[in-house]
């Protein structure tokens, strides 16, 4: 997983992966921020936690930093990468180099409100239904094919914090489920390919 901050989605995924029958393990949590609580959550769960210096400010990582992340993932044979509150944009080069699906969670009903401050912008627009989306990461920002969504009502008197909290509870439910579904589908694909080869 890649994370930049609090790591509540990292925690939800760690918890789900610890349950019997989850079709995978969390191999490593990497962060561009050394002080990210997400790294502590990984350590507490006995999962490798690595700070990767982004080597530059702004939205993107330096190519050397991306190469380091790819190397850490490759060493552990990671075949699904989940972005969980990761605040940087991965380059096309990174996305081409990583061999498996890359997933992201976003706190809006995409394609509405991609990018930063999604909950605040949803409130500013006066939406009545908000929510969250798990999607495949492509070269755009929050534009890839949608895997799962959950909706929540906007309640009279909501502010950014109350709405974000209501959405977050749904994020914690749909992200592990979406990962489970993608992992199970890729295992099924491998089996099908295997049976064609045999
Ligand atoms: C979540 O709202 C997620 O949708 C967004 O950033 C926030 C991260 O929260 N991409 P956390 O670090 O998982 O607690």
Coordinates of C-alpha atoms in Angstrom, one line a residue, residues 15-168:
X15 CA -7.9 -5.6 9.6
X16 CA -9.6 -7.3 6.7
X17 CA -6.5 -9.0 5.5
X18 CA -6.0 -10.5 9.0
X19 CA -9.4 -12.2 8.7
X20 CA -9.6 -15.8 7.7
X21 CA -10.3 -16.3 4.0
X22 CA -9.0 -12.9 2.8
X23 CA -7.4 -13.7 -0.6
X24 CA -4.0 -12.0 0.1
X25 CA -1.6 -10.4 2.6
X26 CA -0.4 -6.9 3.1
X27 CA 3.3 -7.1 2.2
X28 CA 4.4 -3.5 2.9
X29 CA 3.2 0.0 3.5
X30 CA 5.2 2.8 1.9
X31 CA 4.9 6.5 2.6
X32 CA 6.3 9.7 1.2
X33 CA 6.0 11.1 4.7
X34 CA 8.2 9.8 7.5
X35 CA 5.8 10.8 10.2
X36 CA 2.7 9.3 8.6
X37 CA 0.6 7.5 11.2
X38 CA -0.1 4.9 8.4
X39 CA 3.4 3.6 8.9
X40 CA 2.9 3.1 12.6
X41 CA -0.3 1.2 11.9
X42 CA 1.6 -1.1 9.6
X43 CA 4.4 -1.6 12.2
X44 CA 1.8 -2.4 14.9
X45 CA 0.3 -5.1 12.6
X46 CA 3.8 -6.6 12.0
X47 CA 3.9 -5.4 8.4
X48 CA 7.0 -3.8 6.8
X49 CA 6.7 0.0 6.9
X50 CA 9.0 2.1 4.7
X51 CA 9.5 5.8 4.3
X52 CA 10.5 6.8 0.8
X53 CA 11.9 10.3 0.5
X54 CA 9.9 11.8 -2.4
X55 CA 13.0 13.9 -3.2
X56 CA 10.9 16.8 -4.4
X57 CA 8.0 19.0 -3.4
X58 CA 4.7 19.1 -5.2
X59 CA 2.4 16.5 -6.5
X60 CA 4.8 14.1 -8.1
X61 CA 7.7 12.0 -6.8
X62 CA 11.2 12.2 -8.2
X63 CA 11.9 9.3 -10.7
X64 CA 14.5 7.8 -8.3
X65 CA 11.8 7.7 -5.5
X66 CA 9.4 5.9 -7.8
X67 CA 12.1 3.5 -8.7
X68 CA 12.7 2.8 -5.0
X69 CA 9.0 2.1 -4.5
X70 CA 8.9 -0.2 -7.5
X71 CA 12.0 -2.1 -6.2
X72 CA 10.4 -2.6 -2.8
X73 CA 7.2 -3.9 -4.3
X74 CA 9.1 -6.2 -6.7
X75 CA 11.2 -7.7 -3.9
X76 CA 8.0 -8.7 -2.2
X77 CA 6.3 -9.8 -5.4
X78 CA 3.4 -7.4 -4.7
X79 CA 0.8 -7.9 -7.4
X80 CA -1.9 -5.4 -6.3
X81 CA -1.1 -1.9 -5.2
X82 CA -3.6 0.0 -3.1
X83 CA -3.3 3.8 -2.7
X84 CA -4.8 4.7 0.6
X85 CA -4.7 8.5 1.2
X86 CA -1.6 8.7 -0.9
X87 CA -1.3 12.4 -1.7
X88 CA 1.1 12.1 -4.7
X89 CA 0.4 11.4 -8.4
X90 CA 2.2 8.4 -9.9
X91 CA 3.8 8.9 -13.2
X92 CA 2.8 7.0 -16.4
X93 CA 6.2 5.4 -16.2
X94 CA 5.5 4.0 -12.8
X95 CA 2.0 2.8 -13.8
X96 CA 3.5 1.0 -16.9
X97 CA 6.2 -0.6 -14.8
X98 CA 4.0 -2.0 -12.0
X99 CA 2.7 -5.4 -13.2
X100 CA -0.6 -5.5 -11.5
X101 CA -3.7 -3.5 -10.7
X102 CA -3.3 -0.1 -8.9
X103 CA -6.4 0.9 -6.9
X104 CA -7.4 4.2 -5.2
X105 CA -10.1 5.3 -2.9
X106 CA -11.6 8.8 -3.3
X107 CA -14.1 10.5 -1.1
X108 CA -16.8 11.4 -3.7
X109 CA -19.1 9.7 -6.1
X110 CA -16.8 9.9 -9.1
X111 CA -16.8 11.2 -11.7
X112 CA -18.1 14.1 -9.6
X113 CA -15.5 16.0 -7.6
X114 CA -12.1 14.5 -8.5
X115 CA -9.0 16.0 -6.9
X116 CA -8.6 17.7 -3.6
X117 CA -11.3 18.8 -1.1
X118 CA -13.9 16.6 -2.6
X119 CA -16.2 16.7 0.5
X120 CA -16.0 20.5 0.8
X121 CA -16.8 21.0 -2.9
X122 CA -19.7 18.5 -2.7
X123 CA -21.2 20.6 0.1
X124 CA -20.5 23.9 -1.8
X125 CA -22.5 22.4 -4.7
X126 CA -25.4 21.5 -2.4
X127 CA -25.4 17.8 -3.3
X128 CA -27.9 15.7 -1.4
X129 CA -26.1 12.4 -1.8
X130 CA -22.3 12.1 -1.4
X131 CA -20.1 9.0 -1.1
X132 CA -16.9 7.3 -2.0
X133 CA -15.4 5.4 -4.9
X134 CA -12.8 2.7 -5.4
X135 CA -11.3 2.8 -8.9
X136 CA -8.5 1.6 -11.0
X137 CA -5.7 4.2 -11.3
X138 CA -5.0 5.4 -14.8
X139 CA -3.0 8.4 -16.0
X140 CA -5.6 10.9 -15.0
X141 CA -6.5 12.2 -11.6
X142 CA -9.3 10.1 -10.1
X143 CA -10.5 9.1 -13.6
X144 CA -9.9 5.3 -13.9
X145 CA -12.6 2.6 -14.2
X146 CA -14.9 2.4 -11.2
X147 CA -14.8 -0.8 -9.1
X148 CA -17.1 0.0 -6.1
X149 CA -19.1 3.0 -4.7
X150 CA -21.1 3.7 -1.6
X151 CA -23.5 6.6 -1.1
X152 CA -24.3 8.6 2.1
X153 CA -26.9 11.3 2.6
X154 CA -25.9 14.9 3.2
X155 CA -27.7 15.9 6.3
X156 CA -28.9 19.4 7.1
X157 CA -26.2 21.2 9.1
X158 CA -23.4 19.1 7.8
X159 CA -19.9 20.7 7.6
X160 CA -16.9 19.3 5.9
X161 CA -15.9 17.3 9.0
X162 CA -19.2 15.6 9.6
X163 CA -19.7 14.7 6.0
X164 CA -16.1 13.4 5.7
X165 CA -16.6 11.2 8.8
X166 CA -19.8 9.7 7.4
X167 CA -18.1 9.0 4.0
X168 CA -15.0 7.6 5.8

